mmCIF file of C-alpha atoms in Angstrom:
data_model
loop_
_atom_site.group_PDB
_atom_site.id
_atom_site.type_symbol
_atom_site.label_atom_id
_atom_site.label_comp_id
_atom_site.label_asym_id
_atom_site.label_seq_id
_atom_site.Cartn_x
_atom_site.Cartn_y
_atom_site.Cartn_z
ATOM 1 C CA MET A 1 7.965 0.600 32.474
ATOM 2 C CA SER A 2 7.549 -1.356 29.859
ATOM 3 C CA THR A 3 8.004 -0.403 25.878
ATOM 4 C CA LYS A 4 5.646 -0.483 24.253
ATOM 5 C CA LYS A 5 5.594 -2.419 20.974
ATOM 6 C CA LEU A 6 5.849 -0.574 17.357
ATOM 7 C CA PRO A 7 3.222 -2.269 14.699
ATOM 8 C CA LEU A 8 5.687 -3.598 11.863
ATOM 9 C CA ARG A 9 4.061 -4.326 8.166
ATOM 10 C CA GLN A 10 5.902 -5.425 5.116
ATOM 11 C CA CYS A 11 6.339 -4.195 1.649
ATOM 12 C CA ILE A 12 4.541 -5.000 -0.835
ATOM 13 C CA GLY A 13 7.419 -3.919 -3.201
ATOM 14 C CA CYS A 14 10.782 -4.461 -1.157
ATOM 15 C CA GLY A 15 9.513 -6.604 1.176
ATOM 16 C CA GLU A 16 11.267 -4.861 4.183
ATOM 17 C CA MET A 17 9.219 -4.915 7.247
ATOM 18 C CA LYS A 18 8.607 -1.192 8.471
ATOM 19 C CA ASN A 19 7.445 0.710 11.655
ATOM 20 C CA LYS A 20 3.651 1.383 10.365
ATOM 21 C CA LYS A 21 3.600 4.208 10.398
ATOM 22 C CA GLU A 22 6.373 5.406 7.948
ATOM 23 C CA MET A 23 4.090 3.231 4.939
ATOM 24 C CA ILE A 24 1.770 4.115 2.945
ATOM 25 C CA ARG A 25 -1.226 1.991 3.058
ATOM 26 C CA VAL A 26 -3.341 0.621 -0.023
ATOM 27 C CA LEU A 27 -7.017 -0.137 0.679
ATOM 28 C CA LYS A 28 -9.690 -2.428 -0.624
ATOM 29 C CA THR A 29 -13.335 -1.250 -0.052
ATOM 30 C CA SER A 30 -16.251 -4.020 -0.015
ATOM 31 C CA GLU A 31 -17.131 -1.746 -3.144
ATOM 32 C CA ASP A 32 -13.427 -3.548 -4.540
ATOM 33 C CA GLU A 33 -12.331 -0.405 -5.136
ATOM 34 C CA ILE A 34 -8.305 0.427 -4.180
ATOM 35 C CA LEU A 35 -7.244 3.707 -3.221
ATOM 36 C CA LEU A 36 -4.642 4.828 -0.371
ATOM 37 C CA ASP A 37 -5.548 5.309 2.572
ATOM 38 C CA ALA A 38 -3.361 8.354 3.832
ATOM 39 C CA THR A 39 -5.214 8.050 7.814
ATOM 40 C CA GLY A 40 -4.551 4.386 8.206
ATOM 41 C CA ARG A 41 -8.156 4.034 9.341
ATOM 42 C CA LYS A 42 -10.940 3.666 6.645
ATOM 43 C CA ASN A 43 -12.477 -0.204 6.639
ATOM 44 C CA GLY A 44 -11.122 -2.740 4.276
ATOM 45 C CA ARG A 45 -8.314 -4.991 3.318
ATOM 46 C CA GLY A 46 -4.925 -3.331 3.430
ATOM 47 C CA ALA A 47 -1.458 -3.872 2.203
ATOM 48 C CA TYR A 48 1.296 -1.377 2.548
ATOM 49 C CA LEU A 49 3.979 0.172 0.479
ATOM 50 C CA CYS A 50 6.969 2.514 1.174
ATOM 51 C CA PRO A 51 7.058 6.087 0.417
ATOM 52 C CA SER A 52 8.929 5.130 -2.846
ATOM 53 C CA LEU A 53 8.090 5.530 -6.299
ATOM 54 C CA GLU A 54 11.222 2.541 -6.795
ATOM 55 C CA CYS A 55 8.532 0.259 -4.241
ATOM 56 C CA PHE A 56 4.997 1.049 -6.011
ATOM 57 C CA LYS A 57 7.035 -0.570 -9.334
ATOM 58 C CA LYS A 58 8.066 -3.097 -7.579
ATOM 59 C CA ALA A 59 4.643 -4.234 -6.353
ATOM 60 C CA VAL A 60 3.331 -3.258 -10.483
ATOM 61 C CA LYS A 61 6.177 -5.765 -11.872
ATOM 62 C CA SER A 62 5.885 -8.297 -8.752
ATOM 63 C CA LYS A 63 1.476 -8.901 -9.426
ATOM 64 C CA GLY A 64 2.177 -7.164 -5.088
ATOM 65 C CA LEU A 65 -0.997 -5.599 -5.293
ATOM 66 C CA GLU A 66 -2.817 -8.489 -7.005
ATOM 67 C CA ARG A 67 -1.785 -11.347 -4.635
ATOM 68 C CA SER A 68 -2.558 -8.708 -1.658
ATOM 69 C CA PHE A 69 -6.177 -8.341 -2.164
ATOM 70 C CA LYS A 70 -6.536 -11.578 -4.556
ATOM 71 C CA MET A 71 -8.109 -9.765 -7.684
ATOM 72 C CA ALA A 72 -6.669 -8.939 -11.110
ATOM 73 C CA ILE A 73 -5.936 -4.512 -10.867
ATOM 74 C CA PRO A 74 -7.122 -2.013 -13.756
ATOM 75 C CA LYS A 75 -4.610 -0.631 -15.090
ATOM 76 C CA GLU A 76 -6.595 3.597 -14.632
ATOM 77 C CA VAL A 77 -6.071 2.288 -11.131
ATOM 78 C CA TYR A 78 -2.076 1.970 -10.502
ATOM 79 C CA GLU A 79 -1.724 5.367 -12.579
ATOM 80 C CA ALA A 80 -3.945 6.626 -10.461
ATOM 81 C CA LEU A 81 -1.774 5.293 -7.830
ATOM 82 C CA GLU A 82 1.263 6.680 -9.506
ATOM 83 C CA LYS A 83 0.386 10.198 -9.162
ATOM 84 C CA GLU A 84 -0.720 10.052 -5.955
ATOM 85 C CA MET A 85 2.193 8.227 -5.174
ATOM 86 C CA GLU A 86 4.463 11.084 -6.515
ATOM 87 C CA GLN A 87 2.840 13.552 -3.798
ATOM 88 C CA PHE A 88 4.748 11.574 -0.942
ATOM 89 C CA GLU A 89 7.756 11.267 -3.002
#
């Protein structure tokens, strides 16, 4: 019996490769709306973050989300994401 391969994703904050299930997916919908996808199944372009505020702050500083989604991200979106990230801490 072969072992099932776990999907790995790279954190846009720290750059570490981790199991997809233990990361938080940030989603860009077709309407250019940015939100957190707790289920990991919504339609849209996804970027992954470790569930820590430290990684989130690194991603903001290095413009990781802007690079992943190829668009400028308003400050209000970052503030809303930070509030949601605090729930995962």
